[in-house]
């Protein structure tokens, strides 16, 4: 089973217009799994180095793979890679709220550092929103550690910050 949702992003560089073909690629344990795990490793190492810096990729892979497989078995879990032209430049780990299947939670949303601030995050989020609406979602919700300033800047430009007393900010995006 493969799912590809895509679109084009045009970026002006000087007098040139550069077209990027983008796709959401659905990940399963049998399809693009290793790429998803490698990008997840990069994501966790970048954002929580105090926890993950001492773990090798193989240690992380065996632990995280087991957690992901359990979560997939629980139902409602959807994993995507973000593909730009022929390169995988990010990922998303989503799950439907089991009590309210109209709420889609974003567990992870990651764009590789080398391609940030080029509109890829917004473009991939739009593809995810289209997919989510087709799946019946009415709200997207993202929780972000307060100290992750870049991630909070991204989500605050898109969603409504909900009141919280925890060490994480929660952003809500209402879908039409």
PDB file of C-alpha atoms in Angstrom:
ATOM      1  CA  UNK A   1       0.000   0.000   0.000  1.00  0.00           C
ATOM      2  CA  UNK A   2       1.435   3.346  -1.023  1.00  0.00           C
ATOM      3  CA  UNK A   3      -0.103   6.754  -0.670  1.00  0.00           C
ATOM      4  CA  UNK A   4       1.376   9.768  -2.376  1.00  0.00           C
ATOM      5  CA  UNK A   5      -0.160  13.201  -2.000  1.00  0.00           C
ATOM      6  CA  UNK A   6       1.763  15.945  -3.641  1.00  0.00           C
ATOM      7  CA  UNK A   7       2.093  19.408  -4.978  1.00  0.00           C
ATOM      8  CA  UNK A   8       4.623  21.882  -6.259  1.00  0.00           C
ATOM      9  CA  UNK A   9       6.353  24.690  -4.417  1.00  0.00           C
ATOM     10  CA  UNK A  10       7.936  27.476  -6.434  1.00  0.00           C
ATOM     11  CA  UNK A  11      10.701  29.473  -4.753  1.00  0.00           C
ATOM     12  CA  UNK A  12      12.187  32.600  -6.271  1.00  0.00           C
ATOM     13  CA  UNK A  13      15.985  32.737  -6.007  1.00  0.00           C
ATOM     14  CA  UNK A  14      17.273  35.942  -7.536  1.00  0.00           C
ATOM     15  CA  UNK A  15      15.770  36.024 -11.036  1.00  0.00           C
ATOM     16  CA  UNK A  16      15.195  32.258 -11.082  1.00  0.00           C
ATOM     17  CA  UNK A  17      12.027  30.416 -10.152  1.00  0.00           C
ATOM     18  CA  UNK A  18      12.848  26.976  -8.735  1.00  0.00           C
ATOM     19  CA  UNK A  19      10.110  24.344  -8.716  1.00  0.00           C
ATOM     20  CA  UNK A  20      10.128  21.714  -5.986  1.00  0.00           C
ATOM     21  CA  UNK A  21       7.913  18.666  -6.349  1.00  0.00           C
ATOM     22  CA  UNK A  22       6.703  17.600  -2.936  1.00  0.00           C
ATOM     23  CA  UNK A  23       4.999  14.432  -1.760  1.00  0.00           C
ATOM     24  CA  UNK A  24       3.661  12.972   1.434  1.00  0.00           C
ATOM     25  CA  UNK A  25       4.740   9.347   1.479  1.00  0.00           C
ATOM     26  CA  UNK A  26       2.808   7.030   3.803  1.00  0.00           C
ATOM     27  CA  UNK A  27       5.161   4.880   5.879  1.00  0.00           C
ATOM     28  CA  UNK A  28       4.439   1.337   7.044  1.00  0.00           C
ATOM     29  CA  UNK A  29       6.704  -1.205   8.747  1.00  0.00           C
ATOM     30  CA  UNK A  30       7.226  -2.670   5.269  1.00  0.00           C
ATOM     31  CA  UNK A  31       7.578   0.550   3.306  1.00  0.00           C
ATOM     32  CA  UNK A  32      10.189   3.289   3.924  1.00  0.00           C
ATOM     33  CA  UNK A  33      10.445   2.211   7.582  1.00  0.00           C
ATOM     34  CA  UNK A  34      14.244   2.534   7.859  1.00  0.00           C
ATOM     35  CA  UNK A  35      14.210   6.033   6.375  1.00  0.00           C
ATOM     36  CA  UNK A  36      11.506   7.079   8.845  1.00  0.00           C
ATOM     37  CA  UNK A  37      13.525   5.676  11.775  1.00  0.00           C
ATOM     38  CA  UNK A  38      16.714   7.454  10.643  1.00  0.00           C
ATOM     39  CA  UNK A  39      14.964  10.821  10.332  1.00  0.00           C
ATOM     40  CA  UNK A  40      13.270  10.219  13.703  1.00  0.00           C
ATOM     41  CA  UNK A  41      16.703   9.616  15.227  1.00  0.00           C
ATOM     42  CA  UNK A  42      17.943  12.927  13.788  1.00  0.00           C
ATOM     43  CA  UNK A  43      14.829  14.695  15.091  1.00  0.00           C
ATOM     44  CA  UNK A  44      15.182  13.357  18.638  1.00  0.00           C
ATOM     45  CA  UNK A  45      18.930  13.998  18.760  1.00  0.00           C
ATOM     46  CA  UNK A  46      18.463  17.577  17.630  1.00  0.00           C
ATOM     47  CA  UNK A  47      15.651  18.436  20.030  1.00  0.00           C
ATOM     48  CA  UNK A  48      16.512  16.377  23.117  1.00  0.00           C
ATOM     49  CA  UNK A  49      20.276  15.778  22.976  1.00  0.00           C
ATOM     50  CA  UNK A  50      20.525  15.296  26.756  1.00  0.00           C
ATOM     51  CA  UNK A  51      18.383  12.160  26.380  1.00  0.00           C
ATOM     52  CA  UNK A  52      19.513  10.800  23.020  1.00  0.00           C
ATOM     53  CA  UNK A  53      23.125  11.890  22.525  1.00  0.00           C
ATOM     54  CA  UNK A  54      24.526   8.764  24.191  1.00  0.00           C
ATOM     55  CA  UNK A  55      22.394   6.377  22.142  1.00  0.00           C
ATOM     56  CA  UNK A  56      23.656   4.880  18.942  1.00  0.00           C
ATOM     57  CA  UNK A  57      21.273   4.681  16.014  1.00  0.00           C
ATOM     58  CA  UNK A  58      20.899   0.909  16.490  1.00  0.00           C
ATOM     59  CA  UNK A  59      19.975   1.368  20.188  1.00  0.00           C
ATOM     60  CA  UNK A  60      17.469   4.071  19.304  1.00  0.00           C
ATOM     61  CA  UNK A  61      16.109   2.027  16.406  1.00  0.00           C
ATOM     62  CA  UNK A  62      15.341  -1.050  18.485  1.00  0.00           C
ATOM     63  CA  UNK A  63      13.654   0.981  21.264  1.00  0.00           C
ATOM     64  CA  UNK A  64      11.692   3.372  19.058  1.00  0.00           C
ATOM     65  CA  UNK A  65      10.706   0.730  16.547  1.00  0.00           C
ATOM     66  CA  UNK A  66       9.042  -1.299  19.310  1.00  0.00           C
ATOM     67  CA  UNK A  67       7.155   1.780  20.569  1.00  0.00           C
ATOM     68  CA  UNK A  68       5.979   2.686  17.072  1.00  0.00           C
ATOM     69  CA  UNK A  69       4.821  -0.848  16.323  1.00  0.00           C
ATOM     70  CA  UNK A  70       2.797  -0.895  19.569  1.00  0.00           C
ATOM     71  CA  UNK A  71       1.242   2.459  18.709  1.00  0.00           C
ATOM     72  CA  UNK A  72       0.372   1.308  15.193  1.00  0.00           C
ATOM     73  CA  UNK A  73      -1.323  -1.784  16.649  1.00  0.00           C
ATOM     74  CA  UNK A  74      -3.436   0.452  18.927  1.00  0.00           C
ATOM     75  CA  UNK A  75      -4.922   2.045  15.817  1.00  0.00           C
ATOM     76  CA  UNK A  76      -5.264   5.526  14.425  1.00  0.00           C
ATOM     77  CA  UNK A  77      -1.499   6.051  13.902  1.00  0.00           C
ATOM     78  CA  UNK A  78      -0.228   7.481  10.610  1.00  0.00           C
ATOM     79  CA  UNK A  79       3.410   7.989   9.660  1.00  0.00           C
ATOM     80  CA  UNK A  80       4.571  10.100   6.733  1.00  0.00           C
ATOM     81  CA  UNK A  81       7.818  11.084   5.099  1.00  0.00           C
ATOM     82  CA  UNK A  82       8.120  14.437   3.371  1.00  0.00           C
ATOM     83  CA  UNK A  83       9.710  14.046  -0.035  1.00  0.00           C
ATOM     84  CA  UNK A  84      11.083  16.991  -1.996  1.00  0.00           C
ATOM     85  CA  UNK A  85      12.021  15.981  -5.527  1.00  0.00           C
ATOM     86  CA  UNK A  86      13.976  12.746  -4.812  1.00  0.00           C
ATOM     87  CA  UNK A  87      15.035  13.589  -1.242  1.00  0.00           C
ATOM     88  CA  UNK A  88      13.335  12.797   2.048  1.00  0.00           C
ATOM     89  CA  UNK A  89      13.520  16.024   4.046  1.00  0.00           C
ATOM     90  CA  UNK A  90      11.166  15.487   6.950  1.00  0.00           C
ATOM     91  CA  UNK A  91       8.552  13.391   8.698  1.00  0.00           C
ATOM     92  CA  UNK A  92       5.318  13.453  10.567  1.00  0.00           C
ATOM     93  CA  UNK A  93       3.879  11.070  13.149  1.00  0.00           C
ATOM     94  CA  UNK A  94       0.135  11.572  13.581  1.00  0.00           C
ATOM     95  CA  UNK A  95      -2.559   9.846  15.584  1.00  0.00           C
ATOM     96  CA  UNK A  96      -6.289  10.202  15.874  1.00  0.00           C
ATOM     97  CA  UNK A  97      -7.688  10.773  19.337  1.00  0.00           C
ATOM     98  CA  UNK A  98      -9.353   7.435  20.149  1.00  0.00           C
ATOM     99  CA  UNK A  99     -12.222   9.146  22.014  1.00  0.00           C
ATOM    100  CA  UNK A 100     -12.836  11.704  19.269  1.00  0.00           C
ATOM    101  CA  UNK A 101     -11.704  10.629  15.829  1.00  0.00           C
ATOM    102  CA  UNK A 102     -12.186  14.176  14.518  1.00  0.00           C
ATOM    103  CA  UNK A 103      -9.062  15.327  16.414  1.00  0.00           C
ATOM    104  CA  UNK A 104      -5.730  14.516  14.836  1.00  0.00           C
ATOM    105  CA  UNK A 105      -2.693  14.930  17.054  1.00  0.00           C
ATOM    106  CA  UNK A 106       0.741  15.680  15.670  1.00  0.00           C
ATOM    107  CA  UNK A 107       3.235  13.707  17.736  1.00  0.00           C
ATOM    108  CA  UNK A 108       6.208  14.643  15.562  1.00  0.00           C
ATOM    109  CA  UNK A 109       6.664  17.113  12.726  1.00  0.00           C
ATOM    110  CA  UNK A 110      10.220  17.523  11.501  1.00  0.00           C
ATOM    111  CA  UNK A 111      11.920  19.326   8.651  1.00  0.00           C
ATOM    112  CA  UNK A 112      15.661  18.694   8.197  1.00  0.00           C
ATOM    113  CA  UNK A 113      17.724  21.720   9.270  1.00  0.00           C
ATOM    114  CA  UNK A 114      19.375  22.145   5.830  1.00  0.00           C
ATOM    115  CA  UNK A 115      16.015  22.969   4.197  1.00  0.00           C
ATOM    116  CA  UNK A 116      14.308  24.994   6.906  1.00  0.00           C
ATOM    117  CA  UNK A 117      13.050  28.542   6.341  1.00  0.00           C
ATOM    118  CA  UNK A 118      12.259  27.778   2.700  1.00  0.00           C
ATOM    119  CA  UNK A 119       8.478  27.247   3.074  1.00  0.00           C
ATOM    120  CA  UNK A 120       8.720  23.450   3.134  1.00  0.00           C
ATOM    121  CA  UNK A 121       7.167  23.196   6.614  1.00  0.00           C
ATOM    122  CA  UNK A 122       4.119  25.216   5.564  1.00  0.00           C
ATOM    123  CA  UNK A 123       3.812  23.332   2.295  1.00  0.00           C
ATOM    124  CA  UNK A 124       3.992  19.921   3.929  1.00  0.00           C
ATOM    125  CA  UNK A 125       1.556  21.001   6.615  1.00  0.00           C
ATOM    126  CA  UNK A 126      -0.903  21.967   3.861  1.00  0.00           C
ATOM    127  CA  UNK A 127      -0.534  18.482   2.349  1.00  0.00           C
ATOM    128  CA  UNK A 128      -1.128  16.957   5.796  1.00  0.00           C
ATOM    129  CA  UNK A 129      -4.188  19.136   6.299  1.00  0.00           C
ATOM    130  CA  UNK A 130      -5.621  17.994   2.953  1.00  0.00           C
ATOM    131  CA  UNK A 131      -4.998  14.373   3.929  1.00  0.00           C
ATOM    132  CA  UNK A 132      -6.496  14.936   7.422  1.00  0.00           C
ATOM    133  CA  UNK A 133      -9.640  16.555   6.034  1.00  0.00           C
ATOM    134  CA  UNK A 134     -10.102  13.598   3.673  1.00  0.00           C
ATOM    135  CA  UNK A 135      -9.822  11.315   6.718  1.00  0.00           C
ATOM    136  CA  UNK A 136     -12.552  13.250   8.553  1.00  0.00           C
ATOM    137  CA  UNK A 137     -10.404  15.323  10.920  1.00  0.00           C
ATOM    138  CA  UNK A 138     -11.804  18.652  12.047  1.00  0.00           C
ATOM    139  CA  UNK A 139      -8.913  19.735  14.274  1.00  0.00           C
ATOM    140  CA  UNK A 140      -5.161  19.290  14.308  1.00  0.00           C
ATOM    141  CA  UNK A 141      -3.374  19.582  17.601  1.00  0.00           C
ATOM    142  CA  UNK A 142       0.371  19.952  18.146  1.00  0.00           C
ATOM    143  CA  UNK A 143       2.154  19.943  21.502  1.00  0.00           C
ATOM    144  CA  UNK A 144       5.572  21.571  21.597  1.00  0.00           C
ATOM    145  CA  UNK A 145       8.114  21.833  24.404  1.00  0.00           C
ATOM    146  CA  UNK A 146       8.287  25.488  25.415  1.00  0.00           C
ATOM    147  CA  UNK A 147      12.070  25.654  25.043  1.00  0.00           C
ATOM    148  CA  UNK A 148      11.922  24.678  21.347  1.00  0.00           C
ATOM    149  CA  UNK A 149      11.729  28.264  20.129  1.00  0.00           C
ATOM    150  CA  UNK A 150      11.814  27.590  16.387  1.00  0.00           C
ATOM    151  CA  UNK A 151       9.058  24.988  16.605  1.00  0.00           C
ATOM    152  CA  UNK A 152       6.913  27.298  18.748  1.00  0.00           C
ATOM    153  CA  UNK A 153       7.426  30.124  16.267  1.00  0.00           C
ATOM    154  CA  UNK A 154       6.296  27.844  13.428  1.00  0.00           C
ATOM    155  CA  UNK A 155       3.182  26.550  15.205  1.00  0.00           C
ATOM    156  CA  UNK A 156       2.159  29.946  16.602  1.00  0.00           C
ATOM    157  CA  UNK A 157       2.107  31.324  13.061  1.00  0.00           C
ATOM    158  CA  UNK A 158      -0.396  28.618  12.090  1.00  0.00           C
ATOM    159  CA  UNK A 159      -2.478  27.612  15.089  1.00  0.00           C
ATOM    160  CA  UNK A 160      -4.170  29.006  18.147  1.00  0.00           C
ATOM    161  CA  UNK A 161      -2.167  28.665  21.364  1.00  0.00           C
ATOM    162  CA  UNK A 162      -4.327  27.011  24.007  1.00  0.00           C
ATOM    163  CA  UNK A 163      -3.971  27.846  27.714  1.00  0.00           C
ATOM    164  CA  UNK A 164      -1.633  25.485  29.546  1.00  0.00           C
ATOM    165  CA  UNK A 165       0.097  25.038  32.869  1.00  0.00           C
ATOM    166  CA  UNK A 166       2.509  22.377  31.625  1.00  0.00           C
ATOM    167  CA  UNK A 167       6.002  22.679  30.166  1.00  0.00           C
ATOM    168  CA  UNK A 168       4.538  22.232  26.681  1.00  0.00           C
ATOM    169  CA  UNK A 169       2.549  24.586  24.486  1.00  0.00           C
ATOM    170  CA  UNK A 170      -0.499  23.215  22.714  1.00  0.00           C
ATOM    171  CA  UNK A 171      -1.566  24.613  19.356  1.00  0.00           C
ATOM    172  CA  UNK A 172      -4.963  23.975  17.801  1.00  0.00           C
ATOM    173  CA  UNK A 173      -5.675  24.276  14.096  1.00  0.00           C
ATOM    174  CA  UNK A 174      -9.339  24.213  13.141  1.00  0.00           C
ATOM    175  CA  UNK A 175      -9.967  22.575   9.765  1.00  0.00           C
ATOM    176  CA  UNK A 176     -12.868  23.549   7.530  1.00  0.00           C
TER     177      UNK A 176
END
